[in-house]
Short mmCIF file of C-alpha atoms in Angstrom, two decimals:
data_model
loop_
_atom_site.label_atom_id
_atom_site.label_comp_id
_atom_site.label_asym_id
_atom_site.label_seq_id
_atom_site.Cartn_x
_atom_site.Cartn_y
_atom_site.Cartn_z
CA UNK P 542 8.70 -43.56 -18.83
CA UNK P 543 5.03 -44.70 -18.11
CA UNK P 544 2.31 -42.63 -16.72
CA UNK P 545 2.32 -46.02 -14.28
CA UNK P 546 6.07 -45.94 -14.26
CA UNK P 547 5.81 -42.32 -13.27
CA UNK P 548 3.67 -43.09 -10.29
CA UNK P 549 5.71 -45.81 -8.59
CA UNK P 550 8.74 -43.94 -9.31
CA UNK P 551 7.14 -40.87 -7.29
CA UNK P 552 5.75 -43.00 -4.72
CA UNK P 553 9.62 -44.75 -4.25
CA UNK P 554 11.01 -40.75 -3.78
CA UNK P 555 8.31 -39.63 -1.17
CA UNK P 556 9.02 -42.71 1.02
CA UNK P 557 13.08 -42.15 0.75
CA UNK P 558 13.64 -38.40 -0.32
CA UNK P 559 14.72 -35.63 2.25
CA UNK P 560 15.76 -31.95 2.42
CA UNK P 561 17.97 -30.96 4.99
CA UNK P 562 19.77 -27.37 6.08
CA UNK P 563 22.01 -25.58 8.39
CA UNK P 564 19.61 -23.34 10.24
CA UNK P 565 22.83 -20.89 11.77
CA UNK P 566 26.62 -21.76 12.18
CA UNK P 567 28.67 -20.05 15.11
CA UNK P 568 32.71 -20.14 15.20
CA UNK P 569 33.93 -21.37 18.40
CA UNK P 570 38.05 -20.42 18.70
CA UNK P 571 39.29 -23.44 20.69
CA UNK P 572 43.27 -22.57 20.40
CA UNK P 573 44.77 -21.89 17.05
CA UNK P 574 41.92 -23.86 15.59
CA UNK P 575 38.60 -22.52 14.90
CA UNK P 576 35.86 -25.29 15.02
CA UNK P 577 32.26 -24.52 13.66
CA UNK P 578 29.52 -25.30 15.64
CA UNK P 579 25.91 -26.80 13.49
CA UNK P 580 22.82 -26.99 14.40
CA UNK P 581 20.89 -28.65 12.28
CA UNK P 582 16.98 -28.62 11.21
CA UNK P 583 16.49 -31.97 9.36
CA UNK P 584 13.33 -31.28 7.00
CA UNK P 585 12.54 -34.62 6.23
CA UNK P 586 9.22 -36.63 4.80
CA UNK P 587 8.21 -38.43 8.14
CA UNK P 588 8.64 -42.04 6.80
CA UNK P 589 11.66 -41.04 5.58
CA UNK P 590 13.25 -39.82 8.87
CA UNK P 591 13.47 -43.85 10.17
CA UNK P 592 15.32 -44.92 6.85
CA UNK P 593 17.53 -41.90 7.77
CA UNK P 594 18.44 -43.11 11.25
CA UNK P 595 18.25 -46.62 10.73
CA UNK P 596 20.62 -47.12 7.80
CA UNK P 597 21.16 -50.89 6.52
CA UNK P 598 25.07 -51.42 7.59
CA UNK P 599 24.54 -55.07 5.83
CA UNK P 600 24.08 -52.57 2.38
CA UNK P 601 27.46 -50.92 3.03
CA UNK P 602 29.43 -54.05 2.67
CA UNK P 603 27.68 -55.32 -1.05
CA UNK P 604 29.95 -54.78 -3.82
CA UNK P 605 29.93 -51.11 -4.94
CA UNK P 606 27.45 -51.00 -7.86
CA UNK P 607 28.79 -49.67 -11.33
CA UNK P 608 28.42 -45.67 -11.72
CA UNK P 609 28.40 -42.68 -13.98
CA UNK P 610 28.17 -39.43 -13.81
CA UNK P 611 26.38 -37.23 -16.35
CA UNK P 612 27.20 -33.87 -16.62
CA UNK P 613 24.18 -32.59 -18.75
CA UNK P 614 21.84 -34.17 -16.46
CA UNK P 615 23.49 -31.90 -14.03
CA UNK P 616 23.50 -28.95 -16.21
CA UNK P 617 19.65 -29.16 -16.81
CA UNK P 618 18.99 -29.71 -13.07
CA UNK P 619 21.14 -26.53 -12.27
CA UNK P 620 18.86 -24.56 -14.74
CA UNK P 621 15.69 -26.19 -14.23
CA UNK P 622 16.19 -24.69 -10.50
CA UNK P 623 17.53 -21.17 -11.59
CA UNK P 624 14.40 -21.16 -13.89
CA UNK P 625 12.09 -21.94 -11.03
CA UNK P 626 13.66 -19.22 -8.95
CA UNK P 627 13.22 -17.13 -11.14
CA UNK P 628 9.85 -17.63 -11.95
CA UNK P 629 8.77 -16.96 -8.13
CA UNK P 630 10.46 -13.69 -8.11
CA UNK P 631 13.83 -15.05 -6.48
CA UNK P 632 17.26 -14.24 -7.41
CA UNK P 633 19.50 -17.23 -9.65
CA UNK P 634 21.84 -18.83 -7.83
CA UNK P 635 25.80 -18.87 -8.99
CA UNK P 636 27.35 -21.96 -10.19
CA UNK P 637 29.61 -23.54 -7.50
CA UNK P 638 31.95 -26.19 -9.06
CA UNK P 639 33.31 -27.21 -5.30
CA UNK P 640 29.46 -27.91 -4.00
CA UNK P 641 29.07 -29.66 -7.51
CA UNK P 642 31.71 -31.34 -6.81
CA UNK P 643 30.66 -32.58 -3.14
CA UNK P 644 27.35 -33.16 -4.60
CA UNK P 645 28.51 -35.72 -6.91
CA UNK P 646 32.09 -37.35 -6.61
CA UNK P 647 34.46 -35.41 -4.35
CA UNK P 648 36.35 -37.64 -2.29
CA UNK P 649 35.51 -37.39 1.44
CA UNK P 650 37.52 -39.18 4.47
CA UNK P 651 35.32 -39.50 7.34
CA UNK P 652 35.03 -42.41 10.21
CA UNK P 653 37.97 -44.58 9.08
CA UNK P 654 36.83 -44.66 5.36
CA UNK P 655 36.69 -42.52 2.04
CA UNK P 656 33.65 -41.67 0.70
CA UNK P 657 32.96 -40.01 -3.33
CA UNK P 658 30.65 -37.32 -3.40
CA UNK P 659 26.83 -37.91 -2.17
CA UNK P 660 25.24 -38.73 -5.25
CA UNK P 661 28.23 -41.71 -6.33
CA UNK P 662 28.50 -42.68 -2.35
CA UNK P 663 24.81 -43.23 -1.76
CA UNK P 664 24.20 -45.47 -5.59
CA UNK P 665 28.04 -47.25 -5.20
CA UNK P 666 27.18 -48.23 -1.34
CA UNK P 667 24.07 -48.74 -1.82
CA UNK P 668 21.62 -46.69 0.69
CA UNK P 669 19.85 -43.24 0.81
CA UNK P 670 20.42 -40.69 3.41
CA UNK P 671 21.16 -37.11 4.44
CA UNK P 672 23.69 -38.73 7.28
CA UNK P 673 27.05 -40.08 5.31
CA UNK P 674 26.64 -43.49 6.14
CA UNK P 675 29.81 -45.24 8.30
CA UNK P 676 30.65 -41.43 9.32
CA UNK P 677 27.44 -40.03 11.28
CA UNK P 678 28.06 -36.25 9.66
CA UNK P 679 26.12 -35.06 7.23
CA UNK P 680 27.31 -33.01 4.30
CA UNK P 681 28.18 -29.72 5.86
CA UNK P 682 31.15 -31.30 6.92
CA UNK P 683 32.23 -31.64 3.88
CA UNK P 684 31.58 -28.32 3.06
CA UNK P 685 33.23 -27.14 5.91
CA UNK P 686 36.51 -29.37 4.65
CA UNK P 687 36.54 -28.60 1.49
CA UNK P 688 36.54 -24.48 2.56
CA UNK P 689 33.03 -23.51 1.59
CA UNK P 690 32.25 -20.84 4.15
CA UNK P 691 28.97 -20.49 4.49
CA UNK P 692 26.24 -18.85 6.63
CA UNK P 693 23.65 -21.09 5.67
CA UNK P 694 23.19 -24.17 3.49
CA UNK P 695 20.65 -27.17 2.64
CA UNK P 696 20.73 -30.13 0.28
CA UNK P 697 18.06 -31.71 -1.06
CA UNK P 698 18.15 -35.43 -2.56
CA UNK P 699 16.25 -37.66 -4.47
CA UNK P 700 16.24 -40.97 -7.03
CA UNK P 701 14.13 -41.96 -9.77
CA UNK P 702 14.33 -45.45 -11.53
CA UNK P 703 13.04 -46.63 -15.22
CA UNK P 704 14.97 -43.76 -16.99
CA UNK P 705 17.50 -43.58 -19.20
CA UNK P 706 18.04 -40.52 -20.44
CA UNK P 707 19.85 -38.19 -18.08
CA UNK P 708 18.02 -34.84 -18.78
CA UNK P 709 14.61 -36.61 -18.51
CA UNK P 710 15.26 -37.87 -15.31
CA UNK P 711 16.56 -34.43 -13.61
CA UNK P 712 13.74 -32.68 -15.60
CA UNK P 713 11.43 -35.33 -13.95
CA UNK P 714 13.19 -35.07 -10.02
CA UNK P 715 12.94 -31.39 -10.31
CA UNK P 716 9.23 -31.48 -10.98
CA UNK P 717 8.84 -33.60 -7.85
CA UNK P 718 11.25 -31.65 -5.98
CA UNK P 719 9.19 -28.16 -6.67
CA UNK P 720 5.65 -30.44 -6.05
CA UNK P 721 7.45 -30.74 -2.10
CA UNK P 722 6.93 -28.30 0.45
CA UNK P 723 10.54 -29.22 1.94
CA UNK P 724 12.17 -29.10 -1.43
CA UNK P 725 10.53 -25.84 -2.65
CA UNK P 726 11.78 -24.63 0.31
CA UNK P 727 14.92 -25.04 -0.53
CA UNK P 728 15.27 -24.35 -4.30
CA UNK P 729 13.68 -20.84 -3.56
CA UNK P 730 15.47 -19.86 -0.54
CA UNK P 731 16.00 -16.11 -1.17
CA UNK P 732 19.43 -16.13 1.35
CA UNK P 733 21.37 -19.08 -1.10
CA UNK P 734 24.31 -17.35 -3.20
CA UNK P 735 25.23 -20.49 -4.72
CA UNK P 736 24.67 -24.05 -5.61
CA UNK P 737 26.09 -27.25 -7.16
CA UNK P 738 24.09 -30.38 -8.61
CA UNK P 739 25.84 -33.55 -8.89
CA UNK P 740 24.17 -37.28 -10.32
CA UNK P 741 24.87 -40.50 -10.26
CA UNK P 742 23.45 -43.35 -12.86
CA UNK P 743 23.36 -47.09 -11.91
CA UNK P 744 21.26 -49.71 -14.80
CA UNK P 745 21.10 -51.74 -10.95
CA UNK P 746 20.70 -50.51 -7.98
CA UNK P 747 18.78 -51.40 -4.46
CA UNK P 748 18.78 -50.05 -0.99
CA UNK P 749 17.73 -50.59 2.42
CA UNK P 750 14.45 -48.99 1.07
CA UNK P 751 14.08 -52.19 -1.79
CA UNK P 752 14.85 -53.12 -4.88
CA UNK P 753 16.71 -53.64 -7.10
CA UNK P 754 15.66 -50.17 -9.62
CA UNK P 755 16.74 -50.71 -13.05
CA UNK P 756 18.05 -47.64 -14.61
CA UNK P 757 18.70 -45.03 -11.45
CA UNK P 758 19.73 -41.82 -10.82
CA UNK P 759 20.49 -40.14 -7.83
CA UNK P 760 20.56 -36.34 -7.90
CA UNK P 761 22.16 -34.13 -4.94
CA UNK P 762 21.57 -30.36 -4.87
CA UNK P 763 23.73 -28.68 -2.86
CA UNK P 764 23.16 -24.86 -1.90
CA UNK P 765 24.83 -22.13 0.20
CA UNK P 766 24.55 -18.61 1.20
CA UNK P 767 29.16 -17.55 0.84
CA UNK P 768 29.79 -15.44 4.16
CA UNK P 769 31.20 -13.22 1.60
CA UNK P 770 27.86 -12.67 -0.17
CA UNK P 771 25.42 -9.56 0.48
CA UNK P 772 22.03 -9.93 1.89
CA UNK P 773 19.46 -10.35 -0.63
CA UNK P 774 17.59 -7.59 -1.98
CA UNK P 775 14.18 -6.96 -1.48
CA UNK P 776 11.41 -8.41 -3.83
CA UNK P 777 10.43 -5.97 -6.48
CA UNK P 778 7.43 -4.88 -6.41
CA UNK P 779 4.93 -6.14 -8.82
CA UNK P 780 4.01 -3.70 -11.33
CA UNK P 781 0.32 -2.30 -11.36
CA UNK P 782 -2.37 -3.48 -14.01
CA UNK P 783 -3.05 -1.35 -16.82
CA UNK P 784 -6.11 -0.72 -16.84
CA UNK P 785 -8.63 -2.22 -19.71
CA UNK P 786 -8.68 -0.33 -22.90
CA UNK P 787 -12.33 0.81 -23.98
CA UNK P 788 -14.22 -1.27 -26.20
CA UNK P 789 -14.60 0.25 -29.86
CA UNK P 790 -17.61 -1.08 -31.86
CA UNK P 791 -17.54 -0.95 -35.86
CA UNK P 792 -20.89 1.16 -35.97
CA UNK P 793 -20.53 3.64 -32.83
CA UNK P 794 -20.33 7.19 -34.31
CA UNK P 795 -17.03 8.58 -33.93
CA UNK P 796 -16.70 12.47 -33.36
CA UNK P 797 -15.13 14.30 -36.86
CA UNK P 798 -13.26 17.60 -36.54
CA UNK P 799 -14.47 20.65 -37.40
CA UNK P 800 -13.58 21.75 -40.84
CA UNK P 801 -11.41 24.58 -41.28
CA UNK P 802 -12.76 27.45 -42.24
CA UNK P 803 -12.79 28.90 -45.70
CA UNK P 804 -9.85 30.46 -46.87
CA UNK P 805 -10.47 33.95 -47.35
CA UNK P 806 -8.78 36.05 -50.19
CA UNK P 807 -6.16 38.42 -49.44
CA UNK P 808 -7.12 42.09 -48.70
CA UNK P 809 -6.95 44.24 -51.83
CA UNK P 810 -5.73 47.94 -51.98
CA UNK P 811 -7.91 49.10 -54.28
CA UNK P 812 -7.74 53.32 -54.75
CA UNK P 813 -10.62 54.74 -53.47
CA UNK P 814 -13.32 56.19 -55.36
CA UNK P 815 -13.67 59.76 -55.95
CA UNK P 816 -17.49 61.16 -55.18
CA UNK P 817 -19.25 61.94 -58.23
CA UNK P 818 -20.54 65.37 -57.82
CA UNK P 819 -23.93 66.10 -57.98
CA UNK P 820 -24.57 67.59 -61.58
CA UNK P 821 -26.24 71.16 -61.26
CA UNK P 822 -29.58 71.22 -63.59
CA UNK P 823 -29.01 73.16 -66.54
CA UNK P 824 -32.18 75.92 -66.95
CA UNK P 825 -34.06 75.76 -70.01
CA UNK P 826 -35.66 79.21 -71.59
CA UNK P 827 -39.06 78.91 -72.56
CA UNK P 828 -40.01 79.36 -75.93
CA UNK P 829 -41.12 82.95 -76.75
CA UNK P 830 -44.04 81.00 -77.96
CA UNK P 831 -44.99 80.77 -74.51
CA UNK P 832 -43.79 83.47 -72.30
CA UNK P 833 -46.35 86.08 -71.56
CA UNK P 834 -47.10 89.09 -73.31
CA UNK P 835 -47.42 92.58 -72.54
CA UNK P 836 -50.68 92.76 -71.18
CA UNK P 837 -52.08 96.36 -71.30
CA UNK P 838 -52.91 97.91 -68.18
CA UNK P 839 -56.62 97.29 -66.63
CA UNK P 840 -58.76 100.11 -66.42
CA UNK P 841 -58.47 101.45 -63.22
CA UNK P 842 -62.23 100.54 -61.45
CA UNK P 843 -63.38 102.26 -58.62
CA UNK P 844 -64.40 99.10 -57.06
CA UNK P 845 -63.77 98.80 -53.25
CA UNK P 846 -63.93 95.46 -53.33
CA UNK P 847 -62.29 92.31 -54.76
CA UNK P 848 -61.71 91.47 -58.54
CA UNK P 849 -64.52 90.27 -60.19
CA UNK P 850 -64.17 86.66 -60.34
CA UNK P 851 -63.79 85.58 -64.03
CA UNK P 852 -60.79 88.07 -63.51
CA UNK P 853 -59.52 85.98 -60.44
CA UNK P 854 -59.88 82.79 -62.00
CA UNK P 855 -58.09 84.36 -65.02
CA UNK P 856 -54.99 85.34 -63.29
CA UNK P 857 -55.02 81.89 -60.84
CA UNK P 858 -54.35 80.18 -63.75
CA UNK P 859 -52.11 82.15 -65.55
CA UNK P 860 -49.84 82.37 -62.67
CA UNK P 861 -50.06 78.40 -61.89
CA UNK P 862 -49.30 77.96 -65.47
#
C-alpha cells in the first residue's frame, strides 16, 4: 500500500472507527431468570457517533457482499496487541476462542433476524457500527448469550481498504488503533483477562460511510475481564539506573601493587662459637749478656747530703734501662 494509499485509508477509519465498553454490569434476579443490567460508555470519534446512530437501513437490504475470514490476520492482530501490552508494562491477555468467535462469525439471533459475528455482519450487510444493525444491542449481548461472564468488556473496530495481504492489514489497523486515545485505551486496559480478534475480507465493499473499497478488511477486537479472574496485580516497579561507570583513559597512571618483599633465607642453627681465650704472654729471660753485674759496694761517704749527680744520672739510667 501507498504512502497516499495509507493516508486515505487512515482518514476513511477516523471518520467510521469506534471503541466502545461496558463501564459496570449489575445482576438483577427477576424470577428464576437473572437478567444483566448495562450501562454503557460509548467511546466513540465524534463524527463517528452520527454514522453510529444513523445507520443506512437501505444498506441492509443490498445483496450480502462475498466474505472470508483469515485466521493469520487474526493471529497477528491477537499478538500485535499482547506485544503492545506488554511493552507498556501491562499484563497479556488469554486467548478466548468464544469472543473470537463473536468477533468474527458466530451466529447471533437478534430483532427477528440472524446475524454472523461483527466483523462478517458489518462487510456482508454492508455498514459500520458498534450497535448490531436491525437489533439495536450492541455486542455485549452477545456475550452475555453466548455465556461469557464478564465484569467488564470493550470492543474496538476498524476497516482498512487497498490491502491484500491479511497480516499487513491487521499489522497496519493495529498501528492506527494504538495511534487512538480510545483504542489505546482499550488494548491496554490493565482489568481485561481475555480477548478474541476476528476479520473479515471483501475485494468490494461500501457502506453508508461511501464507497465502494476495493480489497477490505474489517477487524473486531473483542476483550473481557472473566468474573472468575483475579484483580490485576500491581505494576512492577521500574528498576533503578545503574549508575555510569568511570571513564578510563589509555594514558592515566594506574596505581601498581607493592612488591612483595624479599624472600628471606631460612634461619640456620649454626653451633655457637667457643671464646678464644686470651693467650697469656710467654716471659722471655734476658741474655746474661745483658743482665747486670755484681756491682761492688760504694764506699760508704760521709756525705749528708744527696748523691753526687754523675752518680744519680748513672743509676736513672740504669734502672730505666
Amino acid at each position: 500500500m501507498s504512502d497516499r494509499e495509507h493516508t486515505d485509508a487512515w482518514a476513511a477509519m477516523v471518520r467510521t472507527a469506534g471503541a466502545v465498553r461496558v463501564a459496570s454490569v449489575t445482576e438483577v434476579e427477576t424470577g428464576d431468570e437473572p437478567r444483566w443490567r448495562l450501562w454503557f460508555r460509548p467511546l466513540v470519534v465524534s463524527a463517528i457517533a452520527a454514522a453510529a446512530v444513523a445507520i443506512c437501513f437501505t444498506a441492509l437490504v443490498r445483496s450480502a457482499a462475498p466474505v472470508a475470514a483469515d485466521g493469520g490476520a487474526d493471529s497477528t492482530l491477537f499478538s500485535l496487541t499482547n506485544q503492545d501490552r506488554s511493552s507498556n508494562g501491562v499484563r497479556s491477555l488469554s486467548f478466548n476462542g468464544t469472543l473470537q468467535s463473536i468477533g468474527e462469525g458466530a451466529s447471533y439471533r437478534c430483532g427477528g433476524i440472524t446475524v454472523y459475528g461483527r466483523s462478517v455482519d458489518m462487510i456482508q450487510r454492508h455498514y459500520f457500527s458498534h450497535v448490531i444493525a436491525g437489533c439495536g444491542q450492541y455486542v455485549f449481548s452477545m456475550m452475555q448469550a453466548y455465556g461469557v461472564h464478564y465484569r467488564s468488556a470493550g470492543e474496538n473496530i476498524g476497516w482498512v481498504d487497498n490491502e491484500t495481504n491479511g497480516g499487513s492489514a491487521a499489522s497496519y489497523i493495529n498501528g492506527q488503533f494504538m495511534n487512538s486515545p480510545d483504542h489505546r485505551s482499550n488494548i491496554l486496559n490493565g482489568n481485561y483477562t481475555s480477548m478474541g480478534a476476528g476479520s473479515a475480507f471483501s475485494s468490494n465493499w461500501s457502506c453508508s460511510c461511501g464507497g465502494p473499497y476495493p480489497n477490505a478488511w474489517m477487524f473486531s477486537e473483542e476483550f473481557a475481564q472473566l468474573a472468575s479472574s483475579s484483580p490485576p496485580p500491581p505494576p512492577r516497579p521500574r528498576p533503578a539506573p545503574r549508575p555510569a561507570p568511570r571513564p578510563i583513559f589509555a594514558n592515566a597512571p594506574r596505581n601498581s601493587p607493592a612488591p612483595p618483599p624479599p624472600a628471606q633465607p631460612p634461619a640456620s642453627t649454626a653451633p655457637a662459637l667457643a671464646p678464644t681465650p686470651t693467650p697469656t704472654p710467654t716471659p722471655t729471660p734476658i741474655p746474661a749478656a745483658l743482665q747486670a753485674s755484681a756491682v761492688p759496694a760504694p764506699p760508704t761517704y760521709q756525705y749528708p747530703g744527696l748523691l753526687p749527680s754523675s752518680v744519680e744520672s748513672v743509676l736513672e739510667a740504669f734502672l730505666l734501662f
